[in-house]
PDB file of C-alpha atoms in Angstrom:
ATOM      1  CA  UNK A   1     -36.118  43.823 -24.437  1.00  0.00           C
ATOM      2  CA  UNK A   2     -33.892  41.402 -26.147  1.00  0.00           C
ATOM      3  CA  UNK A   3     -31.100  39.540 -24.302  1.00  0.00           C
ATOM      4  CA  UNK A   4     -27.882  38.540 -25.943  1.00  0.00           C
ATOM      5  CA  UNK A   5     -26.875  34.977 -24.992  1.00  0.00           C
ATOM      6  CA  UNK A   6     -23.552  34.824 -26.814  1.00  0.00           C
ATOM      7  CA  UNK A   7     -20.232  36.457 -26.164  1.00  0.00           C
ATOM      8  CA  UNK A   8     -19.962  39.822 -27.717  1.00  0.00           C
ATOM      9  CA  UNK A   9     -17.214  42.391 -27.500  1.00  0.00           C
ATOM     10  CA  UNK A  10     -16.334  42.956 -23.852  1.00  0.00           C
ATOM     11  CA  UNK A  11     -18.495  40.058 -22.640  1.00  0.00           C
ATOM     12  CA  UNK A  12     -17.054  36.720 -21.531  1.00  0.00           C
ATOM     13  CA  UNK A  13     -13.565  35.545 -20.727  1.00  0.00           C
ATOM     14  CA  UNK A  14     -10.597  37.391 -22.083  1.00  0.00           C
ATOM     15  CA  UNK A  15      -7.097  36.084 -22.720  1.00  0.00           C
ATOM     16  CA  UNK A  16      -6.202  35.773 -19.032  1.00  0.00           C
ATOM     17  CA  UNK A  17      -9.517  34.159 -18.205  1.00  0.00           C
ATOM     18  CA  UNK A  18      -8.959  31.454 -20.783  1.00  0.00           C
ATOM     19  CA  UNK A  19      -5.412  30.867 -19.489  1.00  0.00           C
ATOM     20  CA  UNK A  20      -6.620  30.543 -15.886  1.00  0.00           C
ATOM     21  CA  UNK A  21      -9.358  28.101 -16.923  1.00  0.00           C
ATOM     22  CA  UNK A  22      -6.863  25.993 -18.917  1.00  0.00           C
ATOM     23  CA  UNK A  23      -4.382  25.868 -16.034  1.00  0.00           C
ATOM     24  CA  UNK A  24      -7.182  24.992 -13.599  1.00  0.00           C
ATOM     25  CA  UNK A  25      -8.370  22.180 -15.853  1.00  0.00           C
ATOM     26  CA  UNK A  26      -4.817  20.796 -16.108  1.00  0.00           C
ATOM     27  CA  UNK A  27      -4.402  20.921 -12.328  1.00  0.00           C
ATOM     28  CA  UNK A  28      -7.666  19.055 -11.809  1.00  0.00           C
ATOM     29  CA  UNK A  29      -6.641  16.461 -14.399  1.00  0.00           C
ATOM     30  CA  UNK A  30      -3.241  16.007 -12.705  1.00  0.00           C
ATOM     31  CA  UNK A  31      -4.966  15.580  -9.340  1.00  0.00           C
ATOM     32  CA  UNK A  32      -7.291  12.912 -10.755  1.00  0.00           C
ATOM     33  CA  UNK A  33      -4.337  11.032 -12.287  1.00  0.00           C
ATOM     34  CA  UNK A  34      -2.439  11.116  -8.965  1.00  0.00           C
ATOM     35  CA  UNK A  35      -5.494   9.842  -7.106  1.00  0.00           C
ATOM     36  CA  UNK A  36      -5.902   7.006  -9.614  1.00  0.00           C
ATOM     37  CA  UNK A  37      -2.230   6.024  -9.216  1.00  0.00           C
ATOM     38  CA  UNK A  38      -2.482   6.091  -5.412  1.00  0.00           C
ATOM     39  CA  UNK A  39      -5.631   3.958  -5.489  1.00  0.00           C
ATOM     40  CA  UNK A  40      -4.010   1.460  -7.872  1.00  0.00           C
ATOM     41  CA  UNK A  41      -0.931   1.147  -5.636  1.00  0.00           C
ATOM     42  CA  UNK A  42      -3.074   0.693  -2.530  1.00  0.00           C
ATOM     43  CA  UNK A  43      -5.168  -2.040  -4.138  1.00  0.00           C
ATOM     44  CA  UNK A  44      -2.186  -3.871  -5.648  1.00  0.00           C
ATOM     45  CA  UNK A  45      -0.227  -3.730  -2.369  1.00  0.00           C
ATOM     46  CA  UNK A  46      -3.097  -5.138  -0.329  1.00  0.00           C
ATOM     47  CA  UNK A  47      -3.483  -8.136  -2.672  1.00  0.00           C
ATOM     48  CA  UNK A  48       0.175  -9.251  -2.681  1.00  0.00           C
ATOM     49  CA  UNK A  49       0.716 -12.582  -0.923  1.00  0.00           C
ATOM     50  CA  UNK A  50       3.082 -12.741   2.026  1.00  0.00           C
ATOM     51  CA  UNK A  51       5.724 -15.490   1.804  1.00  0.00           C
ATOM     52  CA  UNK A  52       5.486 -18.166   4.475  1.00  0.00           C
ATOM     53  CA  UNK A  53       8.962 -18.973   5.724  1.00  0.00           C
ATOM     54  CA  UNK A  54      11.455 -20.929   3.621  1.00  0.00           C
ATOM     55  CA  UNK A  55       8.797 -23.017   1.874  1.00  0.00           C
ATOM     56  CA  UNK A  56       9.211 -22.790  -1.883  1.00  0.00           C
ATOM     57  CA  UNK A  57       6.161 -22.334  -4.051  1.00  0.00           C
ATOM     58  CA  UNK A  58       4.924 -25.743  -5.077  1.00  0.00           C
ATOM     59  CA  UNK A  59       6.844 -27.608  -2.370  1.00  0.00           C
ATOM     60  CA  UNK A  60       3.829 -28.090  -0.131  1.00  0.00           C
ATOM     61  CA  UNK A  61       0.188 -28.683  -0.830  1.00  0.00           C
ATOM     62  CA  UNK A  62      -2.180 -25.778  -0.978  1.00  0.00           C
ATOM     63  CA  UNK A  63      -3.013 -24.328   2.407  1.00  0.00           C
ATOM     64  CA  UNK A  64      -6.420 -23.244   3.624  1.00  0.00           C
ATOM     65  CA  UNK A  65      -6.044 -19.723   2.276  1.00  0.00           C
ATOM     66  CA  UNK A  66      -4.338 -19.936  -1.066  1.00  0.00           C
ATOM     67  CA  UNK A  67      -1.572 -21.312  -3.219  1.00  0.00           C
ATOM     68  CA  UNK A  68       1.229 -23.419  -1.773  1.00  0.00           C
ATOM     69  CA  UNK A  69       3.880 -21.602   0.216  1.00  0.00           C
ATOM     70  CA  UNK A  70       1.836 -18.452   0.820  1.00  0.00           C
ATOM     71  CA  UNK A  71       0.058 -17.197   3.909  1.00  0.00           C
ATOM     72  CA  UNK A  72      -2.199 -14.289   4.796  1.00  0.00           C
ATOM     73  CA  UNK A  73       0.202 -12.635   7.213  1.00  0.00           C
ATOM     74  CA  UNK A  74       3.746 -12.565   8.534  1.00  0.00           C
ATOM     75  CA  UNK A  75       5.251 -15.717   9.965  1.00  0.00           C
ATOM     76  CA  UNK A  76       6.126 -15.989  13.662  1.00  0.00           C
ATOM     77  CA  UNK A  77       9.817 -15.632  12.732  1.00  0.00           C
ATOM     78  CA  UNK A  78       9.070 -12.416  10.830  1.00  0.00           C
ATOM     79  CA  UNK A  79       7.115 -11.036  13.790  1.00  0.00           C
ATOM     80  CA  UNK A  80       9.991 -11.927  16.119  1.00  0.00           C
ATOM     81  CA  UNK A  81      12.486 -10.220  13.807  1.00  0.00           C
ATOM     82  CA  UNK A  82      10.306  -7.094  13.732  1.00  0.00           C
ATOM     83  CA  UNK A  83      10.174  -7.009  17.547  1.00  0.00           C
ATOM     84  CA  UNK A  84      13.969  -7.332  17.664  1.00  0.00           C
ATOM     85  CA  UNK A  85      14.380  -4.567  15.066  1.00  0.00           C
ATOM     86  CA  UNK A  86      12.117  -2.249  17.074  1.00  0.00           C
ATOM     87  CA  UNK A  87      14.160  -2.916  20.225  1.00  0.00           C
ATOM     88  CA  UNK A  88      11.342  -4.613  22.132  1.00  0.00           C
ATOM     89  CA  UNK A  89      13.568  -7.643  22.854  1.00  0.00           C
ATOM     90  CA  UNK A  90      17.340  -7.976  23.148  1.00  0.00           C
ATOM     91  CA  UNK A  91      19.641 -10.209  21.086  1.00  0.00           C
ATOM     92  CA  UNK A  92      19.753 -12.995  23.687  1.00  0.00           C
ATOM     93  CA  UNK A  93      15.968 -13.210  23.955  1.00  0.00           C
ATOM     94  CA  UNK A  94      15.684 -13.044  20.149  1.00  0.00           C
ATOM     95  CA  UNK A  95      18.076 -15.980  19.687  1.00  0.00           C
ATOM     96  CA  UNK A  96      16.335 -18.017  22.390  1.00  0.00           C
ATOM     97  CA  UNK A  97      12.872 -17.453  20.943  1.00  0.00           C
ATOM     98  CA  UNK A  98      14.084 -18.082  17.388  1.00  0.00           C
ATOM     99  CA  UNK A  99      15.671 -21.354  18.485  1.00  0.00           C
ATOM    100  CA  UNK A 100      12.398 -22.333  20.174  1.00  0.00           C
ATOM    101  CA  UNK A 101      10.420 -21.539  17.027  1.00  0.00           C
ATOM    102  CA  UNK A 102      12.769 -23.534  14.827  1.00  0.00           C
ATOM    103  CA  UNK A 103      12.998 -26.537  17.124  1.00  0.00           C
ATOM    104  CA  UNK A 104      11.368 -29.772  16.004  1.00  0.00           C
ATOM    105  CA  UNK A 105       8.939 -29.717  18.925  1.00  0.00           C
ATOM    106  CA  UNK A 106       7.855 -26.111  18.390  1.00  0.00           C
ATOM    107  CA  UNK A 107       6.937 -23.541  21.030  1.00  0.00           C
ATOM    108  CA  UNK A 108       4.327 -25.211  23.253  1.00  0.00           C
ATOM    109  CA  UNK A 109       6.125 -28.416  24.089  1.00  0.00           C
ATOM    110  CA  UNK A 110       7.843 -28.715  27.370  1.00  0.00           C
TER     111      UNK A 110
END
């Protein structure tokens, strides 16, 4: 008995089958593109430097972690501002702590 390996009349995808396969392929392609964009944004966001206070780039020598004026995380003033914005501390405590941070002696002198 001989088997037919090609598509003959009535065998294989019809018009609707081809349309469903084309739409499925486009949906998979769109999903792959969206995943690539999300991955690119995640990688580029995690590599952006965080500014370190009012220091201008080039004003100070390079720090231990990178170019001048850049740090690996938020500054103490930024952390304090975030706590104030979240309502963890009130305005009076915020001003007091900010003044302490900005004082010439810094927070540990007393």
